[in-house]
XYZ file of C-alpha atoms in Angstrom:
459
model
C -16.115 49.408 -12.596
C -16.632 45.264 -11.855
C -14.660 44.082 -14.941
C -11.922 46.276 -13.920
C -11.383 45.182 -10.198
C -11.306 41.570 -11.752
C -8.789 42.978 -14.058
C -6.813 44.256 -11.495
C -7.358 40.665 -9.079
C -6.517 38.375 -11.831
C -2.974 41.158 -12.115
C -2.235 40.571 -8.896
C -2.876 36.480 -8.803
C -0.222 36.071 -12.389
C -0.455 33.599 -14.436
C -0.990 29.953 -13.354
C 1.938 28.396 -13.342
C 1.969 24.989 -15.764
C 3.029 21.959 -15.032
C 6.193 21.006 -15.959
C 7.079 18.998 -19.674
C 9.503 16.716 -18.233
C 6.911 15.412 -15.908
C 4.170 13.509 -18.457
C 3.948 10.205 -19.265
C 1.895 8.095 -21.605
C 1.524 4.732 -21.042
C 2.344 1.953 -23.909
C -0.297 0.477 -25.357
C 1.043 -2.959 -24.635
C 2.868 -5.009 -22.272
C 6.138 -5.610 -24.053
C 6.501 -9.362 -22.593
C 3.773 -11.921 -24.235
C 1.490 -13.511 -21.890
C -1.540 -16.125 -21.852
C -5.205 -14.491 -20.896
C -6.991 -15.489 -18.041
C -9.907 -14.115 -15.754
C -10.081 -10.645 -14.109
C -8.331 -10.311 -10.709
C -9.955 -11.216 -7.666
C -9.419 -8.820 -5.255
C -9.279 -11.916 -2.687
C -6.484 -13.305 -4.988
C -4.418 -15.267 -2.471
C -7.634 -17.263 -2.737
C -6.670 -19.370 -5.899
C -3.317 -20.778 -4.316
C -6.513 -23.030 -3.453
C -4.886 -23.423 0.274
C -7.713 -22.901 3.108
C -5.183 -22.252 5.873
C -3.399 -19.382 3.652
C -6.523 -17.969 3.776
C -7.260 -17.703 7.027
C -3.717 -16.624 8.094
C -4.483 -13.514 5.775
C -7.629 -12.570 7.219
C -6.695 -12.075 10.216
C -3.323 -10.284 9.297
C -6.172 -8.209 7.722
C -8.244 -7.503 10.826
C -5.343 -7.463 13.397
C -2.036 -5.778 11.450
C -1.030 -3.038 13.121
C 0.328 -0.522 9.745
C -3.525 -1.264 8.487
C -4.704 0.139 11.415
C -2.937 3.038 11.798
C -3.971 3.478 8.329
C -7.217 3.700 8.407
C -7.044 6.176 10.913
C -5.096 7.969 8.676
C -7.901 7.772 6.579
C -10.474 9.467 9.355
C -8.079 12.657 10.165
C -8.378 12.921 6.137
C -12.148 12.826 6.390
C -12.228 15.105 9.095
C -9.449 17.472 7.001
C -12.493 17.367 4.233
C -15.260 18.210 6.920
C -13.283 21.232 8.252
C -12.487 22.653 4.991
C -15.779 22.269 3.721
C -17.642 23.833 6.509
C -15.527 27.351 5.685
C -17.404 27.571 2.920
C -21.345 28.051 5.062
C -22.403 30.445 6.394
C -21.238 31.340 10.250
C -24.139 31.877 12.400
C -23.369 33.342 16.383
C -26.040 33.825 19.107
C -25.208 36.063 22.274
C -27.341 37.323 25.127
C -25.961 39.730 27.673
C -29.025 40.454 30.303
C -27.839 42.606 33.387
C -28.843 45.554 36.088
C -27.237 49.373 35.372
C -28.071 52.433 37.764
C -27.716 55.609 35.943
C -28.188 59.285 36.459
C -30.503 61.152 35.032
C -29.633 65.488 33.747
C -31.681 66.441 37.068
C -29.852 64.347 39.078
C -32.242 61.129 39.771
C -31.131 57.893 40.179
C -33.333 55.219 38.106
C -31.939 51.685 38.041
C -33.482 48.858 34.920
C -32.874 45.446 34.263
C -31.842 45.132 30.493
C -31.744 41.878 28.434
C -30.442 41.506 24.984
C -30.309 38.987 22.457
C -28.622 38.871 19.285
C -27.861 36.524 15.730
C -25.007 37.112 13.873
C -23.669 36.447 10.198
C -21.064 35.962 8.444
C -20.188 34.505 5.034
C -17.592 34.458 2.850
C -18.322 35.169 -1.145
C -15.861 32.874 -1.963
C -15.455 34.710 -5.216
C -11.954 33.523 -6.598
C -12.453 30.141 -5.165
C -9.589 30.229 -2.462
C -12.351 27.969 -0.175
C -13.588 25.630 -3.186
C -9.801 25.436 -4.399
C -9.630 24.008 -0.415
C -12.341 21.776 0.052
C -11.057 20.669 -3.904
C -7.177 19.552 -2.249
C -9.228 18.606 0.938
C -11.032 16.471 -1.027
C -7.962 14.863 -3.319
C -6.006 14.320 0.347
C -8.437 12.098 1.299
C -8.576 9.740 -1.998
C -5.216 10.125 -1.346
C -5.166 8.841 1.931
C -7.614 6.234 1.034
C -5.741 4.933 -1.652
C -2.110 4.859 0.757
C -4.560 2.483 3.186
C -5.528 0.168 0.325
C -2.391 -0.355 -0.996
C -1.180 -0.881 3.000
C -3.972 -3.783 3.218
C -2.028 -4.928 -0.189
C 1.123 -4.936 1.269
C 0.498 -6.762 3.876
C -1.334 -9.423 1.635
C 1.679 -10.160 -0.025
C 3.690 -10.152 3.571
C 2.060 -13.003 4.882
C 1.273 -15.136 1.883
C 5.182 -14.216 0.488
C 6.279 -15.653 4.002
C 3.766 -18.563 4.225
C 5.420 -19.848 0.646
C 8.960 -19.028 2.164
C 7.842 -21.525 4.742
C 6.481 -23.779 3.182
C 9.753 -24.280 0.700
C 11.764 -24.537 3.671
C 9.499 -27.489 5.049
C 9.650 -29.476 1.598
C 13.845 -28.115 1.672
C 14.007 -30.479 4.949
C 11.802 -32.879 3.762
C 14.083 -33.763 0.867
C 17.547 -34.030 2.917
C 15.856 -36.551 5.099
C 14.924 -38.635 1.716
C 18.404 -38.133 1.031
C 19.887 -38.753 4.795
C 17.804 -41.991 4.191
C 18.879 -43.472 1.024
C 22.552 -42.443 2.080
C 22.012 -44.696 5.374
C 20.960 -47.510 3.231
C 23.997 -46.610 1.245
C 26.329 -46.363 4.564
C 24.544 -50.533 5.947
C 25.215 -51.681 2.484
C 29.178 -49.828 2.349
C 29.938 -51.158 5.477
C 28.893 -55.119 5.163
C 30.270 -55.148 1.942
C 33.453 -53.631 3.080
C 33.585 -56.421 6.334
C 32.657 -59.113 3.921
C 36.216 -57.553 1.975
C 33.686 -57.428 -1.050
C 34.836 -53.636 -0.816
C 37.954 -51.523 -0.038
C 37.855 -49.318 3.469
C 37.618 -46.464 1.369
C 34.177 -46.651 0.102
C 32.889 -46.726 3.447
C 34.833 -43.636 4.382
C 33.329 -41.936 1.230
C 29.909 -43.133 2.815
C 30.482 -42.380 6.109
C 31.824 -39.026 4.747
C 29.046 -38.722 2.708
C 26.505 -39.457 4.976
C 27.190 -36.711 7.821
C 27.558 -34.017 4.991
C 23.531 -34.525 4.620
C 23.163 -34.922 8.619
C 24.646 -31.899 8.782
C 22.131 -29.841 6.755
C 19.483 -30.731 8.665
C 19.585 -28.854 11.605
C 20.155 -25.459 10.838
C 17.166 -26.378 7.981
C 15.556 -26.573 11.320
C 16.671 -23.251 12.848
C 15.580 -21.772 9.082
C 12.146 -23.222 9.521
C 11.585 -21.581 12.959
C 13.402 -18.620 12.253
C 10.617 -18.503 9.783
C 7.592 -19.450 11.886
C 8.421 -16.914 14.278
C 8.495 -14.282 11.385
C 5.486 -15.350 9.952
C 4.012 -15.096 13.516
C 5.211 -11.218 14.488
C 3.566 -10.548 10.740
C -0.061 -11.625 12.329
C 0.331 -9.871 15.735
C 1.089 -12.896 17.368
C 3.952 -14.538 19.415
C 6.309 -16.607 17.945
C 4.969 -20.196 17.822
C 4.207 -22.778 15.190
C 2.341 -22.155 12.153
C 0.033 -24.235 11.110
C 0.358 -24.953 6.950
C -0.088 -27.318 4.421
C 1.904 -30.708 4.249
C 3.170 -30.225 0.822
C 4.585 -27.806 -1.396
C 2.673 -29.374 -4.380
C -0.279 -28.698 -2.985
C -0.289 -24.700 -3.405
C -1.909 -23.542 -7.292
C -0.313 -21.475 -9.124
C -3.009 -19.733 -10.932
C -2.926 -17.659 -14.376
C -2.413 -14.014 -13.742
C -4.014 -11.608 -16.355
C -2.871 -8.529 -16.697
C -4.561 -5.160 -18.098
C -3.855 -3.143 -20.136
C -0.957 -1.201 -19.352
C -3.656 1.681 -19.560
C -5.907 0.386 -17.570
C -2.980 -0.289 -14.774
C -3.276 3.535 -13.452
C -6.412 2.997 -12.424
C -6.102 -0.565 -10.477
C -2.781 0.236 -8.365
C -3.237 2.294 -4.647
C 0.058 3.684 -5.031
C -0.519 4.826 -8.508
C -3.791 6.431 -7.568
C -1.906 7.642 -4.328
C 0.077 9.947 -6.487
C -2.082 11.212 -9.149
C -4.749 12.271 -5.431
C -2.108 13.634 -4.476
C -0.696 15.591 -7.872
C -4.595 17.079 -7.865
C -4.588 17.877 -3.980
C -1.171 20.138 -4.924
C -2.855 21.556 -7.689
C -5.671 23.191 -5.904
C -3.418 23.876 -3.327
C -1.873 25.942 -5.622
C -5.047 27.841 -7.217
C -5.933 28.796 -2.723
C -2.734 30.150 -2.397
C -2.911 32.011 -5.933
C -6.801 33.000 -5.042
C -5.275 34.136 -1.880
C -3.555 37.129 -3.625
C -6.822 38.115 -4.481
C -9.620 40.417 -2.452
C -11.593 38.868 -0.186
C -15.606 40.022 0.248
C -17.232 39.196 2.903
C -20.859 40.000 4.045
C -22.207 40.489 7.620
C -25.391 40.671 9.288
C -26.905 40.807 13.378
C -30.365 41.203 14.532
C -31.369 41.127 18.330
C -33.440 42.998 20.782
C -33.216 45.009 23.414
C -35.604 45.149 26.416
C -35.491 47.001 29.488
C -37.379 47.496 32.536
C -37.653 51.151 31.504
C -39.348 50.622 27.946
C -42.730 49.353 27.596
C -41.791 47.553 24.839
C -38.719 46.295 23.281
C -36.420 47.894 20.877
C -35.229 45.071 16.918
C -32.028 46.051 16.169
C -30.428 45.105 12.903
C -27.471 45.720 10.751
C -26.630 44.399 6.753
C -22.997 45.234 5.036
C -20.477 44.239 3.455
C -16.637 44.069 3.395
C -13.566 44.142 0.863
C -10.116 42.919 2.364
C -7.789 43.627 0.117
C -4.162 42.023 0.296
C -2.373 45.320 -0.158
C 1.680 44.614 1.809
C 2.429 41.224 3.125
C 6.455 41.428 2.892
C 6.166 39.080 0.116
C 3.791 36.469 2.263
C 1.774 35.394 -0.211
C 3.883 35.219 -3.285
C 6.056 32.917 -1.577
C 3.288 30.757 -0.514
C 2.230 30.691 -4.072
C 5.945 29.728 -5.105
C 6.114 27.369 -2.507
C 2.792 25.420 -3.290
C 4.041 25.837 -7.247
C 7.174 23.913 -6.322
C 4.932 21.268 -4.236
C 2.712 21.173 -7.438
C 6.051 20.162 -9.841
C 7.692 17.792 -7.223
C 3.893 15.636 -7.237
C 4.152 16.003 -10.624
C 7.423 14.223 -11.040
C 6.137 12.026 -8.134
C 3.134 10.829 -10.077
C 5.529 9.674 -13.237
C 8.169 8.016 -11.260
C 4.988 6.190 -9.603
C 3.943 4.980 -13.621
C 7.258 4.302 -14.319
C 7.462 2.008 -11.306
C 4.296 0.094 -11.797
C 4.759 -0.586 -16.315
C 8.575 -2.065 -14.598
C 7.013 -3.917 -11.970
C 4.778 -5.534 -14.267
C 7.087 -6.027 -16.876
C 9.515 -7.857 -14.463
C 6.966 -10.154 -13.169
C 5.660 -11.587 -16.568
C 8.985 -11.824 -17.773
C 10.123 -13.838 -14.043
C 7.264 -15.797 -14.151
C 7.344 -16.976 -18.018
C 11.313 -17.719 -17.093
C 10.549 -19.679 -14.270
C 8.040 -21.985 -15.533
C 10.509 -22.499 -18.395
C 13.799 -23.458 -15.145
C 10.341 -25.755 -13.239
C 10.206 -27.362 -16.377
C 14.005 -28.337 -17.191
C 14.572 -29.034 -13.402
C 12.074 -31.619 -13.456
C 13.321 -33.601 -16.585
C 16.475 -33.312 -14.788
C 15.844 -34.717 -11.711
C 14.025 -37.360 -13.532
C 17.343 -38.221 -15.122
C 19.303 -37.468 -11.984
C 17.212 -40.252 -10.906
C 17.649 -42.762 -13.231
C 21.003 -41.669 -13.059
C 20.966 -43.034 -9.629
C 19.177 -46.001 -9.354
C 21.366 -47.248 -12.199
C 24.831 -46.517 -10.574
C 23.174 -48.135 -7.546
C 22.389 -50.801 -9.070
C 26.522 -51.041 -11.169
C 27.727 -50.523 -7.143
C 26.038 -53.613 -6.202
C 27.004 -56.573 -8.314
C 30.610 -55.023 -8.494
C 31.123 -53.091 -12.104
C 31.757 -49.289 -11.017
C 33.316 -47.575 -7.765
C 30.945 -46.357 -5.070
C 31.962 -42.986 -6.070
C 30.181 -43.438 -9.136
C 26.901 -43.752 -6.742
C 28.033 -41.685 -4.762
C 29.046 -38.377 -7.038
C 24.777 -39.376 -8.654
C 23.486 -38.762 -4.901
C 25.462 -35.604 -4.831
C 23.509 -33.941 -8.327
C 20.331 -35.617 -7.422
C 20.367 -33.991 -4.161
C 21.283 -30.820 -6.091
C 18.691 -30.844 -8.516
C 15.921 -31.622 -5.710
C 16.326 -28.564 -3.537
C 16.749 -26.598 -6.882
C 13.404 -27.888 -7.844
C 12.199 -27.294 -4.195
C 13.243 -23.345 -4.388
C 12.603 -23.028 -8.195
C 8.813 -23.738 -7.377
C 8.942 -21.343 -4.521
C 10.487 -18.767 -6.534
C 7.368 -19.198 -8.919
C 4.531 -18.831 -6.484
C 6.595 -15.897 -4.486
C 6.366 -14.181 -8.734
C 2.702 -15.001 -8.854
C 2.508 -13.409 -5.995
C 4.620 -10.175 -6.971
C 2.976 -10.177 -10.297
C -0.619 -10.015 -8.623
C 0.601 -7.246 -6.618
C 1.845 -5.268 -9.209
C -1.855 -5.685 -10.821
C -2.784 -3.856 -7.838
C -4.503 -7.237 -6.757
C -7.848 -6.509 -7.691
C -8.235 -3.005 -6.528
C -10.388 -0.459 -8.957
C -10.158 2.875 -8.157
C -13.654 3.777 -9.269
C -14.618 0.736 -6.128
C -13.017 1.896 -3.913
C -14.806 2.969 -0.822
C -13.644 6.532 -0.806
C -14.684 7.391 -4.317
C -18.442 7.595 -3.087
C -17.009 10.455 -1.701
C -19.628 13.890 -2.667
C -17.918 16.712 -4.812
């Protein structure tokens, strides 16, 4: 008979829908982009830039950021949901007491007053024979792990935003320094052109060209200062502070670009918070599907109660007790339970595709980051040689002009080329720093699922 009951129950639940074949993915064995090895990523990866001011800004952001605080409260909510789900697997015990007084009339017409005191303790327990409650508890635990990974993903994003914003600010400072240095050089050129023109050694065209070149550089400085002020305000807002100045390093070259050692593609799946979040969301959806399938099966409940009744009409209290069980089988729900099963199956499949998308996105981010870091390194090396050549060209053109061997236009072209090269070099150096930040983030920023706090949750 029990075997027949189990067979009938399994027939009610139907076969378990499999995960779609198209949602599976196998990571490659190695990265396509060659790379040099290096030390493992430290969770405090931004310290590798060797800037104490940057360290202080990131630390302040991690303490005061609103998004991190919201994500942390979501973890607490998920933790409470897990406690709620686990509590449903335990027996429910209640106690009741009902004192009172009543008057009754006997068969002979005589009235009698009695005082009654009744106390009772009741217990009920869902045997969870088919695992409905266990599946719900497992789903809540997986959701807690997903929420914890999401919180850590927010922390990683905030770290990246602060470091990128800081680098952008230092790049703007370096750009302004180049403009001011160029303006000083063109001021000297203008002074020499004016003196030569007044002495009759050079045409007024040279003076006009020097004046125009000086003013064209001068007009670039106000928008550069405005860009710095805007970036300071943006970084202050990221730090949950009113707009204001930001303490920072004095030179772009002082920010070091550390080597980044990418892990193997298979290991990346355990080091990216967003991938682990998608994975645990899939696990939670799978357990919810199990719970909805189990809801189609009978429920077995055990109940017991015991108590005493004391009366002023009785010499000794009366002991009462009961023990029993019940089976509740869903016979007709209008298709509600099967529809809920289908809903959870569809949500599980959505989570499976979302997991594959997260994995592919993570692999893409690392491949792109490795390629960009390599190309920017090569570009910076070429630009450094270009700027060195442009500096020599300007020195030679200046000597030729002052000696009267070449027109001022030759020196002017050399000045313009040098300014363009210097600004490009500043930008590429900033891009290299930001590429390192992006690569750190694409590799998970030193985060590991096995080290996450929520991984220590009891199963």
